[in-house]
PDB file of C-alpha atoms in Angstrom:
ATOM      1  CA  MET A   1     -12.310 -13.892   5.913  1.00  0.00           C
ATOM      2  CA  THR A   2      -9.275 -12.741   8.036  1.00  0.00           C
ATOM      3  CA  ILE A   3      -5.834 -13.599   6.837  1.00  0.00           C
ATOM      4  CA  THR A   4      -2.433 -13.161   8.614  1.00  0.00           C
ATOM      5  CA  VAL A   5       0.417 -11.684   6.444  1.00  0.00           C
ATOM      6  CA  ASP A   6       4.084 -12.080   7.245  1.00  0.00           C
ATOM      7  CA  HIS A   7       5.313  -9.096   5.283  1.00  0.00           C
ATOM      8  CA  ILE A   8       8.966  -8.104   4.511  1.00  0.00           C
ATOM      9  CA  ASP A   9       8.972  -4.830   2.545  1.00  0.00           C
ATOM     10  CA  ALA A  10      11.493  -3.343   0.180  1.00  0.00           C
ATOM     11  CA  ASN A  11      13.503  -1.952   2.978  1.00  0.00           C
ATOM     12  CA  ASP A  12      13.836  -5.318   4.580  1.00  0.00           C
ATOM     13  CA  ALA A  13      11.510  -4.409   7.454  1.00  0.00           C
ATOM     14  CA  ARG A  14       9.440  -7.263   8.721  1.00  0.00           C
ATOM     15  CA  LEU A  15       6.043  -7.082  10.311  1.00  0.00           C
ATOM     16  CA  THR A  16       2.901  -9.295  10.908  1.00  0.00           C
ATOM     17  CA  ARG A  17      -0.269  -7.671   9.437  1.00  0.00           C
ATOM     18  CA  HIS A  18      -3.819  -8.834   9.640  1.00  0.00           C
ATOM     19  CA  PHE A  19      -6.376  -8.150   6.802  1.00  0.00           C
ATOM     20  CA  THR A  20      -9.994  -8.830   6.751  1.00  0.00           C
ATOM     21  CA  LEU A  21     -11.616  -9.398   3.431  1.00  0.00           C
ATOM     22  CA  LYS A  22     -15.356  -9.240   3.209  1.00  0.00           C
ATOM     23  CA  LEU A  23     -16.912 -11.898   0.949  1.00  0.00           C
ATOM     24  CA  PRO A  24     -17.571  -9.673  -2.107  1.00  0.00           C
ATOM     25  CA  ARG A  25     -14.024  -8.535  -2.072  1.00  0.00           C
ATOM     26  CA  PHE A  26     -12.547 -11.976  -1.986  1.00  0.00           C
ATOM     27  CA  LEU A  27     -15.037 -13.151  -4.684  1.00  0.00           C
ATOM     28  CA  LYS A  28     -13.855 -10.167  -6.842  1.00  0.00           C
ATOM     29  CA  HIS A  29     -10.097 -11.189  -6.526  1.00  0.00           C
ATOM     30  CA  PHE A  30     -10.989 -14.866  -7.056  1.00  0.00           C
ATOM     31  CA  ALA A  31     -13.064 -14.195 -10.135  1.00  0.00           C
ATOM     32  CA  MET A  32     -10.263 -12.082 -11.577  1.00  0.00           C
ATOM     33  CA  ALA A  33      -7.782 -14.880 -10.978  1.00  0.00           C
ATOM     34  CA  GLY A  34     -10.236 -17.185 -12.737  1.00  0.00           C
ATOM     35  CA  ALA A  35     -10.397 -14.720 -15.710  1.00  0.00           C
ATOM     36  CA  GLY A  36      -6.605 -14.815 -16.043  1.00  0.00           C
ATOM     37  CA  PHE A  37      -6.569 -11.204 -14.844  1.00  0.00           C
ATOM     38  CA  SER A  38      -8.094  -9.901 -17.980  1.00  0.00           C
ATOM     39  CA  PRO A  39     -11.180  -7.606 -17.844  1.00  0.00           C
ATOM     40  CA  ALA A  40     -12.271  -8.729 -21.402  1.00  0.00           C
ATOM     41  CA  LEU A  41     -15.951  -9.794 -21.353  1.00  0.00           C
ATOM     42  CA  PRO A  42     -15.507 -13.519 -22.297  1.00  0.00           C
ATOM     43  CA  LEU A  43     -12.845 -13.951 -19.674  1.00  0.00           C
ATOM     44  CA  LEU A  44     -14.782 -12.138 -16.935  1.00  0.00           C
ATOM     45  CA  ALA A  45     -17.648 -14.642 -17.784  1.00  0.00           C
ATOM     46  CA  ARG A  46     -15.137 -17.397 -17.172  1.00  0.00           C
ATOM     47  CA  GLY A  47     -13.998 -15.893 -13.941  1.00  0.00           C
ATOM     48  CA  LEU A  48     -17.589 -15.846 -12.646  1.00  0.00           C
ATOM     49  CA  GLY A  49     -17.910 -19.432 -13.839  1.00  0.00           C
ATOM     50  CA  ALA A  50     -14.947 -20.359 -11.751  1.00  0.00           C
ATOM     51  CA  LEU A  51     -17.034 -19.509  -8.666  1.00  0.00           C
ATOM     52  CA  LEU A  52     -19.381 -22.257  -9.739  1.00  0.00           C
ATOM     53  CA  TRP A  53     -16.673 -24.752 -10.632  1.00  0.00           C
ATOM     54  CA  TYR A  54     -15.081 -24.434  -7.371  1.00  0.00           C
ATOM     55  CA  SER A  55     -18.201 -23.781  -5.233  1.00  0.00           C
ATOM     56  CA  HIS A  56     -17.533 -26.726  -2.882  1.00  0.00           C
ATOM     57  CA  PHE A  57     -14.242 -25.275  -2.007  1.00  0.00           C
ATOM     58  CA  LEU A  58     -15.701 -21.900  -1.402  1.00  0.00           C
ATOM     59  CA  ASP A  59     -18.621 -23.004   0.653  1.00  0.00           C
ATOM     60  CA  PRO A  60     -17.237 -22.476   4.217  1.00  0.00           C
ATOM     61  CA  VAL A  61     -16.230 -18.902   3.168  1.00  0.00           C
ATOM     62  CA  LEU A  62     -19.568 -18.185   1.716  1.00  0.00           C
ATOM     63  CA  ALA A  63     -20.993 -19.212   5.016  1.00  0.00           C
ATOM     64  CA  GLY A  64     -18.708 -16.724   6.850  1.00  0.00           C
ATOM     65  CA  GLY A  65     -15.717 -18.989   7.594  1.00  0.00           C
ATOM     66  CA  HIS A  66     -12.027 -18.091   7.417  1.00  0.00           C
ATOM     67  CA  SER A  67     -10.614 -21.044   5.470  1.00  0.00           C
ATOM     68  CA  PHE A  68     -11.703 -23.164   2.486  1.00  0.00           C
ATOM     69  CA  GLY A  69     -13.479 -26.631   2.280  1.00  0.00           C
ATOM     70  CA  GLN A  70     -13.423 -29.648  -0.002  1.00  0.00           C
ATOM     71  CA  PRO A  71     -16.049 -31.373  -2.099  1.00  0.00           C
ATOM     72  CA  PRO A  72     -17.866 -34.468  -0.779  1.00  0.00           C
ATOM     73  CA  PRO A  73     -15.499 -37.453  -0.836  1.00  0.00           C
ATOM     74  CA  ILE A  74     -16.973 -39.035  -4.001  1.00  0.00           C
ATOM     75  CA  LEU A  75     -16.034 -35.786  -5.775  1.00  0.00           C
ATOM     76  CA  ARG A  76     -12.665 -35.251  -4.528  1.00  0.00           C
ATOM     77  CA  ASP A  77      -9.768 -34.878  -6.999  1.00  0.00           C
ATOM     78  CA  PRO A  78      -6.183 -33.847  -6.042  1.00  0.00           C
ATOM     79  CA  SER A  79      -5.710 -32.035  -9.277  1.00  0.00           C
ATOM     80  CA  LEU A  80      -8.890 -30.035  -8.849  1.00  0.00           C
ATOM     81  CA  LYS A  81      -7.770 -29.078  -5.335  1.00  0.00           C
ATOM     82  CA  ALA A  82      -4.295 -27.993  -6.550  1.00  0.00           C
ATOM     83  CA  HIS A  83      -5.983 -25.786  -9.194  1.00  0.00           C
ATOM     84  CA  PHE A  84      -8.156 -24.190  -6.615  1.00  0.00           C
ATOM     85  CA  SER A  85      -5.375 -23.656  -4.301  1.00  0.00           C
ATOM     86  CA  ASN A  86      -3.327 -22.044  -7.099  1.00  0.00           C
ATOM     87  CA  LEU A  87      -6.147 -19.658  -8.020  1.00  0.00           C
ATOM     88  CA  SER A  88      -6.634 -18.777  -4.425  1.00  0.00           C
ATOM     89  CA  GLY A  89      -2.970 -17.919  -4.129  1.00  0.00           C
ATOM     90  CA  ARG A  90      -3.134 -15.755  -7.091  1.00  0.00           C
ATOM     91  CA  ALA A  91      -6.263 -14.101  -5.651  1.00  0.00           C
ATOM     92  CA  PHE A  92      -4.604 -13.151  -2.401  1.00  0.00           C
ATOM     93  CA  ALA A  93      -1.455 -11.980  -4.404  1.00  0.00           C
ATOM     94  CA  ASP A  94      -3.694  -9.611  -6.415  1.00  0.00           C
ATOM     95  CA  PHE A  95      -5.303  -8.276  -3.132  1.00  0.00           C
ATOM     96  CA  LEU A  96      -1.937  -7.699  -1.523  1.00  0.00           C
ATOM     97  CA  GLY A  97      -0.549  -6.154  -4.662  1.00  0.00           C
ATOM     98  CA  ARG A  98      -3.210  -3.624  -4.501  1.00  0.00           C
ATOM     99  CA  GLU A  99      -2.931  -3.103  -0.651  1.00  0.00           C
ATOM    100  CA  LEU A 100       0.936  -3.067  -0.401  1.00  0.00           C
ATOM    101  CA  GLU A 101       2.105  -1.870  -3.855  1.00  0.00           C
ATOM    102  CA  GLN A 102      -0.883   0.473  -4.624  1.00  0.00           C
ATOM    103  CA  ALA A 103      -1.454  -1.268  -7.958  1.00  0.00           C
ATOM    104  CA  LEU A 104      -4.493  -0.260 -10.046  1.00  0.00           C
ATOM    105  CA  ALA A 105      -4.184  -3.366 -12.359  1.00  0.00           C
ATOM    106  CA  THR A 106      -2.850  -6.868 -12.330  1.00  0.00           C
ATOM    107  CA  TRP A 107      -1.786  -8.787 -15.414  1.00  0.00           C
ATOM    108  CA  SER A 108      -0.807 -12.290 -15.905  1.00  0.00           C
ATOM    109  CA  TYR A 109       2.933 -12.424 -16.610  1.00  0.00           C
ATOM    110  CA  GLU A 110       2.298 -14.743 -19.493  1.00  0.00           C
ATOM    111  CA  GLY A 111      -0.377 -12.541 -20.993  1.00  0.00           C
ATOM    112  CA  LEU A 112       1.671  -9.415 -20.806  1.00  0.00           C
ATOM    113  CA  LEU A 113       4.670 -11.306 -22.392  1.00  0.00           C
ATOM    114  CA  THR A 114       2.510 -11.963 -25.372  1.00  0.00           C
ATOM    115  CA  VAL A 115       1.212  -8.431 -25.688  1.00  0.00           C
ATOM    116  CA  LEU A 116       4.671  -6.946 -25.499  1.00  0.00           C
ATOM    117  CA  ALA A 117       6.028  -9.623 -27.988  1.00  0.00           C
ATOM    118  CA  TYR A 118       8.593 -11.094 -25.731  1.00  0.00           C
ATOM    119  CA  PRO A 119       9.835 -14.623 -26.368  1.00  0.00           C
ATOM    120  CA  GLN A 120       7.997 -17.010 -23.892  1.00  0.00           C
ATOM    121  CA  VAL A 121      11.156 -18.927 -22.694  1.00  0.00           C
ATOM    122  CA  GLY A 122      12.848 -19.402 -19.469  1.00  0.00           C
ATOM    123  CA  PRO A 123      11.586 -19.029 -15.846  1.00  0.00           C
ATOM    124  CA  ARG A 124       9.369 -16.179 -15.020  1.00  0.00           C
ATOM    125  CA  PRO A 125       6.843 -14.947 -12.336  1.00  0.00           C
ATOM    126  CA  ASP A 126       2.999 -15.303 -12.375  1.00  0.00           C
ATOM    127  CA  LEU A 127       1.801 -11.790 -12.151  1.00  0.00           C
ATOM    128  CA  VAL A 128       2.529  -8.185 -12.886  1.00  0.00           C
ATOM    129  CA  ALA A 129       0.958  -5.586 -10.462  1.00  0.00           C
ATOM    130  CA  VAL A 130       0.873  -2.112 -12.139  1.00  0.00           C
ATOM    131  CA  GLY A 131       0.475   1.246 -10.391  1.00  0.00           C
ATOM    132  CA  PRO A 132       0.850   4.711 -12.031  1.00  0.00           C
ATOM    133  CA  GLN A 133       4.392   4.889 -10.575  1.00  0.00           C
ATOM    134  CA  SER A 134       5.401   1.250  -9.955  1.00  0.00           C
ATOM    135  CA  VAL A 135       5.614  -2.150 -11.650  1.00  0.00           C
ATOM    136  CA  THR A 136       5.841  -5.189  -9.377  1.00  0.00           C
ATOM    137  CA  ALA A 137       6.541  -8.729 -10.639  1.00  0.00           C
ATOM    138  CA  ILE A 138       4.841 -11.353  -8.304  1.00  0.00           C
ATOM    139  CA  GLU A 139       5.431 -15.119  -7.974  1.00  0.00           C
ATOM    140  CA  ALA A 140       2.159 -16.334  -6.512  1.00  0.00           C
ATOM    141  CA  LYS A 141       1.544 -19.609  -4.839  1.00  0.00           C
ATOM    142  CA  GLY A 142      -1.325 -21.354  -2.883  1.00  0.00           C
ATOM    143  CA  TYR A 143      -0.976 -24.422  -0.824  1.00  0.00           C
ATOM    144  CA  ALA A 144      -2.823 -26.733   1.533  1.00  0.00           C
ATOM    145  CA  ARG A 145       0.270 -27.357   3.641  1.00  0.00           C
ATOM    146  CA  THR A 146       0.416 -25.480   6.932  1.00  0.00           C
ATOM    147  CA  SER A 147       3.975 -24.062   6.707  1.00  0.00           C
ATOM    148  CA  VAL A 148       6.332 -22.396   4.118  1.00  0.00           C
ATOM    149  CA  SER A 149      10.029 -22.417   4.962  1.00  0.00           C
ATOM    150  CA  ASP A 150      12.466 -19.496   4.456  1.00  0.00           C
ATOM    151  CA  ALA A 151      14.310 -21.652   1.966  1.00  0.00           C
ATOM    152  CA  ASP A 152      10.948 -21.955   0.012  1.00  0.00           C
ATOM    153  CA  MET A 153      10.649 -18.177   0.116  1.00  0.00           C
ATOM    154  CA  LEU A 154      14.049 -17.630  -1.268  1.00  0.00           C
ATOM    155  CA  GLN A 155      13.319 -19.897  -4.167  1.00  0.00           C
ATOM    156  CA  PHE A 156      10.005 -18.113  -4.870  1.00  0.00           C
ATOM    157  CA  LYS A 157      11.707 -14.694  -4.644  1.00  0.00           C
ATOM    158  CA  HIS A 158      14.304 -15.956  -7.065  1.00  0.00           C
ATOM    159  CA  GLN A 159      11.574 -16.959  -9.418  1.00  0.00           C
ATOM    160  CA  ALA A 160       9.909 -13.502  -9.040  1.00  0.00           C
ATOM    161  CA  ALA A 161      13.074 -11.816 -10.191  1.00  0.00           C
ATOM    162  CA  GLN A 162      13.243 -13.745 -13.515  1.00  0.00           C
ATOM    163  CA  GLY A 163      11.708 -12.763 -16.860  1.00  0.00           C
ATOM    164  CA  PRO A 164      12.323  -9.971 -19.335  1.00  0.00           C
ATOM    165  CA  ILE A 165       9.561  -7.476 -18.499  1.00  0.00           C
ATOM    166  CA  PRO A 166      11.068  -4.375 -16.794  1.00  0.00           C
ATOM    167  CA  ARG A 167       9.952  -3.883 -13.150  1.00  0.00           C
ATOM    168  CA  HIS A 168      10.744  -1.683 -10.242  1.00  0.00           C
ATOM    169  CA  ARG A 169      10.614  -4.556  -7.749  1.00  0.00           C
ATOM    170  CA  TRP A 170       9.598  -8.174  -7.410  1.00  0.00           C
ATOM    171  CA  ALA A 171       7.761 -10.049  -4.642  1.00  0.00           C
ATOM    172  CA  ALA A 172       6.940 -13.611  -3.628  1.00  0.00           C
ATOM    173  CA  SER A 173       3.367 -13.998  -2.299  1.00  0.00           C
ATOM    174  CA  VAL A 174       2.680 -17.430  -0.837  1.00  0.00           C
ATOM    175  CA  ALA A 175      -0.563 -18.391   0.623  1.00  0.00           C
ATOM    176  CA  PHE A 176      -0.788 -21.522   2.754  1.00  0.00           C
ATOM    177  CA  GLY A 177      -2.983 -23.339   5.358  1.00  0.00           C
ATOM    178  CA  LEU A 178      -5.849 -22.607   2.935  1.00  0.00           C
ATOM    179  CA  TYR A 179      -7.956 -25.482   4.404  1.00  0.00           C
ATOM    180  CA  ASP A 180      -7.124 -24.663   8.004  1.00  0.00           C
ATOM    181  CA  SER A 181      -6.076 -21.030   8.840  1.00  0.00           C
ATOM    182  CA  VAL A 182      -5.200 -18.849   5.853  1.00  0.00           C
ATOM    183  CA  ARG A 183      -1.765 -17.225   6.148  1.00  0.00           C
ATOM    184  CA  VAL A 184       0.418 -15.470   3.567  1.00  0.00           C
ATOM    185  CA  ARG A 185       4.021 -14.750   3.384  1.00  0.00           C
ATOM    186  CA  TYR A 186       4.594 -11.674   1.186  1.00  0.00           C
ATOM    187  CA  HIS A 187       8.298 -10.859   0.771  1.00  0.00           C
ATOM    188  CA  ASP A 188       9.197  -7.961  -1.339  1.00  0.00           C
ATOM    189  CA  PRO A 189      13.039  -7.339  -1.738  1.00  0.00           C
ATOM    190  CA  ALA A 190      14.512  -4.135  -3.340  1.00  0.00           C
ATOM    191  CA  GLY A 191      14.383  -4.317  -7.085  1.00  0.00           C
ATOM    192  CA  GLU A 192      17.446  -4.561  -9.223  1.00  0.00           C
ATOM    193  CA  GLY A 193      18.130  -4.749 -13.038  1.00  0.00           C
ATOM    194  CA  ARG A 194      16.232  -2.995 -15.831  1.00  0.00           C
ATOM    195  CA  LYS A 195      13.390  -0.711 -14.587  1.00  0.00           C
ATOM    196  CA  PRO A 196      10.392   0.337 -16.651  1.00  0.00           C
ATOM    197  CA  SER A 197      10.076   3.768 -18.091  1.00  0.00           C
ATOM    198  CA  ARG A 198       7.219   6.044 -17.104  1.00  0.00           C
ATOM    199  CA  GLU A 199       5.591   5.313 -20.541  1.00  0.00           C
ATOM    200  CA  ASP A 200       5.916   1.559 -19.823  1.00  0.00           C
ATOM    201  CA  SER A 201       3.885   1.802 -16.712  1.00  0.00           C
ATOM    202  CA  LEU A 202       1.248   4.000 -18.112  1.00  0.00           C
ATOM    203  CA  LYS A 203       0.740   1.918 -21.177  1.00  0.00           C
ATOM    204  CA  HIS A 204       0.308  -1.226 -19.096  1.00  0.00           C
ATOM    205  CA  LEU A 205      -2.502   0.477 -17.300  1.00  0.00           C
ATOM    206  CA  GLU A 206      -3.884   1.979 -20.550  1.00  0.00           C
ATOM    207  CA  ARG A 207      -4.204  -1.596 -22.029  1.00  0.00           C
ATOM    208  CA  TYR A 208      -6.077  -2.779 -18.866  1.00  0.00           C
ATOM    209  CA  PHE A 209      -8.505   0.158 -18.953  1.00  0.00           C
ATOM    210  CA  VAL A 210      -9.209  -0.164 -22.710  1.00  0.00           C
ATOM    211  CA  GLU A 211     -10.441  -3.659 -22.083  1.00  0.00           C
ATOM    212  CA  ILE A 212     -12.597  -2.450 -19.162  1.00  0.00           C
ATOM    213  CA  ASN A 213     -14.028   0.242 -21.340  1.00  0.00           C
ATOM    214  CA  ALA A 214     -14.775  -2.284 -24.067  1.00  0.00           C
ATOM    215  CA  THR A 215     -16.528  -4.624 -21.704  1.00  0.00           C
ATOM    216  CA  ALA A 216     -18.574  -1.752 -20.170  1.00  0.00           C
ATOM    217  CA  ARG A 217     -19.823  -0.874 -23.754  1.00  0.00           C
ATOM    218  CA  GLN A 218     -20.851  -4.503 -24.401  1.00  0.00           C
ATOM    219  CA  LEU A 219     -22.824  -4.598 -21.175  1.00  0.00           C
ATOM    220  CA  ARG A 220     -24.397  -1.188 -21.364  1.00  0.00           C
ATOM    221  CA  GLY A 221     -27.904  -2.702 -21.759  1.00  0.00           C
ATOM    222  CA  THR A 222     -27.826  -3.999 -18.139  1.00  0.00           C
ATOM    223  CA  THR A 223     -27.390  -1.098 -15.686  1.00  0.00           C
ATOM    224  CA  ARG A 224     -27.879  -0.546 -12.035  1.00  0.00           C
ATOM    225  CA  THR A 225     -27.600   2.772 -10.115  1.00  0.00           C
ATOM    226  CA  ILE A 226     -25.614   2.622  -6.851  1.00  0.00           C
ATOM    227  CA  ASN A 227     -25.015   5.758  -4.788  1.00  0.00           C
ATOM    228  CA  GLY A 228     -26.264   7.926  -7.554  1.00  0.00           C
ATOM    229  CA  ARG A 229     -23.683   6.343  -9.985  1.00  0.00           C
ATOM    230  CA  PRO A 230     -24.561   4.066 -13.037  1.00  0.00           C
ATOM    231  CA  TYR A 231     -22.937   0.594 -13.159  1.00  0.00           C
ATOM    232  CA  VAL A 232     -23.225  -1.988 -15.822  1.00  0.00           C
ATOM    233  CA  ALA A 233     -23.828  -5.532 -14.551  1.00  0.00           C
ATOM    234  CA  MET A 234     -23.349  -9.098 -15.409  1.00  0.00           C
ATOM    235  CA  ALA A 235     -25.111 -11.722 -13.156  1.00  0.00           C
ATOM    236  CA  LEU A 236     -23.391 -14.952 -12.513  1.00  0.00           C
ATOM    237  CA  THR A 237     -26.486 -16.758 -13.750  1.00  0.00           C
ATOM    238  CA  ASP A 238     -26.342 -14.853 -17.044  1.00  0.00           C
ATOM    239  CA  ALA A 239     -22.578 -15.854 -17.406  1.00  0.00           C
ATOM    240  CA  ALA A 240     -23.598 -19.481 -16.860  1.00  0.00           C
ATOM    241  CA  ARG A 241     -26.393 -19.026 -19.607  1.00  0.00           C
ATOM    242  CA  GLY A 242     -29.055 -19.962 -17.085  1.00  0.00           C
ATOM    243  CA  ARG A 243     -27.917 -23.557 -16.780  1.00  0.00           C
ATOM    244  CA  MET A 244     -26.687 -23.412 -13.127  1.00  0.00           C
ATOM    245  CA  PRO A 245     -27.323 -26.571 -11.303  1.00  0.00           C
ATOM    246  CA  LEU A 246     -29.678 -26.061  -8.364  1.00  0.00           C
ATOM    247  CA  ASP A 247     -27.674 -28.442  -5.941  1.00  0.00           C
ATOM    248  CA  ILE A 248     -24.239 -26.682  -5.990  1.00  0.00           C
ATOM    249  CA  ALA A 249     -22.574 -25.794  -2.655  1.00  0.00           C
ATOM    250  CA  GLY A 250     -23.321 -22.188  -1.627  1.00  0.00           C
ATOM    251  CA  SER A 251     -26.225 -21.935  -4.245  1.00  0.00           C
ATOM    252  CA  ASP A 252     -28.125 -19.318  -2.061  1.00  0.00           C
ATOM    253  CA  THR A 253     -25.214 -16.933  -2.061  1.00  0.00           C
ATOM    254  CA  LEU A 254     -23.863 -17.689  -5.444  1.00  0.00           C
ATOM    255  CA  THR A 255     -27.146 -17.122  -7.406  1.00  0.00           C
ATOM    256  CA  LYS A 256     -26.974 -13.498  -6.067  1.00  0.00           C
ATOM    257  CA  VAL A 257     -23.444 -12.805  -7.434  1.00  0.00           C
ATOM    258  CA  THR A 258     -23.255  -9.984  -9.934  1.00  0.00           C
ATOM    259  CA  LEU A 259     -20.144  -8.481 -11.395  1.00  0.00           C
ATOM    260  CA  LEU A 260     -20.321  -4.665 -11.723  1.00  0.00           C
ATOM    261  CA  ILE A 261     -18.275  -2.197 -13.628  1.00  0.00           C
ATOM    262  CA  ASP A 262     -18.233   1.549 -13.159  1.00  0.00           C
ATOM    263  CA  PRO A 263     -18.089   2.913 -16.706  1.00  0.00           C
ATOM    264  CA  VAL A 264     -17.653   6.455 -15.730  1.00  0.00           C
ATOM    265  CA  ARG A 265     -14.607   5.661 -13.543  1.00  0.00           C
ATOM    266  CA  ALA A 266     -13.149   3.422 -16.397  1.00  0.00           C
ATOM    267  CA  ALA A 267     -13.588   6.120 -18.997  1.00  0.00           C
ATOM    268  CA  ASP A 268     -12.149   8.906 -16.774  1.00  0.00           C
ATOM    269  CA  THR A 269      -9.162   6.774 -15.771  1.00  0.00           C
ATOM    270  CA  LEU A 270      -8.419   6.031 -19.418  1.00  0.00           C
ATOM    271  CA  ASP A 271      -8.749   9.718 -20.260  1.00  0.00           C
ATOM    272  CA  VAL A 272      -6.216  10.536 -17.561  1.00  0.00           C
ATOM    273  CA  LEU A 273      -3.883   7.836 -18.801  1.00  0.00           C
ATOM    274  CA  ARG A 274      -3.908   9.038 -22.437  1.00  0.00           C
ATOM    275  CA  SER A 275      -3.448  12.525 -21.398  1.00  0.00           C
ATOM    276  CA  ALA A 276      -0.508  11.654 -19.161  1.00  0.00           C
ATOM    277  CA  LEU A 277       1.091   9.582 -22.077  1.00  0.00           C
ATOM    278  CA  ALA A 278       0.696  12.813 -24.194  1.00  0.00           C
ATOM    279  CA  ASN A 279       2.245  14.785 -21.316  1.00  0.00           C
ATOM    280  CA  ALA A 280      -1.009  16.870 -21.082  1.00  0.00           C
ATOM    281  CA  ARG A 281      -1.737  15.684 -17.465  1.00  0.00           C
ATOM    282  CA  SER A 282       0.123  14.014 -14.639  1.00  0.00           C
ATOM    283  CA  GLU A 283      -0.218  10.418 -13.506  1.00  0.00           C
ATOM    284  CA  GLN A 284      -0.275  11.828 -10.022  1.00  0.00           C
ATOM    285  CA  GLU A 285      -4.071  12.165 -10.536  1.00  0.00           C
ATOM    286  CA  LEU A 286      -4.259   8.274 -10.446  1.00  0.00           C
ATOM    287  CA  VAL A 287      -2.398   7.850  -7.144  1.00  0.00           C
ATOM    288  CA  SER A 288      -5.490   8.430  -5.068  1.00  0.00           C
ATOM    289  CA  PRO A 289      -8.247   6.935  -7.116  1.00  0.00           C
ATOM    290  CA  ALA A 290     -11.883   7.197  -6.159  1.00  0.00           C
ATOM    291  CA  SER A 291     -12.692   5.434  -2.938  1.00  0.00           C
ATOM    292  CA  THR A 292     -14.010   1.964  -3.066  1.00  0.00           C
ATOM    293  CA  ILE A 293     -17.201   0.462  -1.880  1.00  0.00           C
ATOM    294  CA  ASP A 294     -16.434  -2.280   0.691  1.00  0.00           C
ATOM    295  CA  THR A 295     -19.507  -3.615   2.534  1.00  0.00           C
ATOM    296  CA  ASP A 296     -20.953  -7.092   3.486  1.00  0.00           C
ATOM    297  CA  SER A 297     -22.914  -7.071   0.290  1.00  0.00           C
ATOM    298  CA  MET A 298     -20.801  -5.163  -2.281  1.00  0.00           C
ATOM    299  CA  PHE A 299     -17.206  -4.392  -3.155  1.00  0.00           C
ATOM    300  CA  ILE A 300     -16.047  -1.998  -5.930  1.00  0.00           C
ATOM    301  CA  ASP A 301     -12.300  -1.951  -6.445  1.00  0.00           C
ATOM    302  CA  THR A 302     -10.131   0.949  -7.501  1.00  0.00           C
ATOM    303  CA  ASP A 303     -10.287  -0.300 -11.166  1.00  0.00           C
ATOM    304  CA  GLY A 304     -14.119   0.105 -11.040  1.00  0.00           C
ATOM    305  CA  ILE A 305     -14.767  -3.672 -11.168  1.00  0.00           C
ATOM    306  CA  GLY A 306     -16.735  -5.209  -8.366  1.00  0.00           C
ATOM    307  CA  ILE A 307     -18.935  -7.863  -6.910  1.00  0.00           C
ATOM    308  CA  SER A 308     -22.512  -7.375  -5.573  1.00  0.00           C
ATOM    309  CA  LEU A 309     -24.329  -9.962  -3.519  1.00  0.00           C
ATOM    310  CA  ALA A 310     -27.573  -7.901  -3.302  1.00  0.00           C
ATOM    311  CA  SER A 311     -30.599  -9.661  -4.466  1.00  0.00           C
TER     312      SER A 311
END
């Protein structure tokens, strides 16, 4: 899938960028959106289940297309389409948060509010993209419509600036033309207001990698060796408890989907984070994480979570 991105960066520089997401990479970001951006095992299983639930929308992409489809007329539901569009918008925001903000983890804003015991009142954005040295709040949208105005973007950027969680900057990420030709407007103005401390950023990442390590331990009975490294695995059919219908759209591809976690990378990252919090090591060690795998049949992200389509 190729997407065109209208990007305004923190210095107000504007450029048009083009990104190509191979299928496993998009499915990873979509599954994480379906999981509410939590790497806890039950929620990752839910994220894999979202691939089944929305399989008719995904079918053109599974077949190599560059936009999404819709269910047969008898199954069409405007609410379901709106839900899929929203998850897709969040998936693209997660992708761009990692590409443009060098994030290692994405949290749902609501989830992080709960963890940090902030009151859940007032307007707030959707996501928090966290890197070793930056925290970016993101308002993420996804639409069927084929245009998004400057006035819309100002409204979404205002929404991104709300909420009590300290951040270095905020951005609005708005995907549109999802069923025609996917485009994204990603506008990232300079941050203002209360910024997070170094400890805040590292603790956000620590929480994320604690969950990945816990999930890796729960899945340790199912392993694969890839390029000489051990990965733990959860097949989509396992997540669905073997009850996947045989007539779903894209079934030939979806039956091959397996979620992978690199337990060594997760443990090493957590060790660096905890050492950095104790001032025994520098978070600079996390700025250039281990390289990803990004092929037509497999994608492993910088957080060590990935998707395989290999049989």
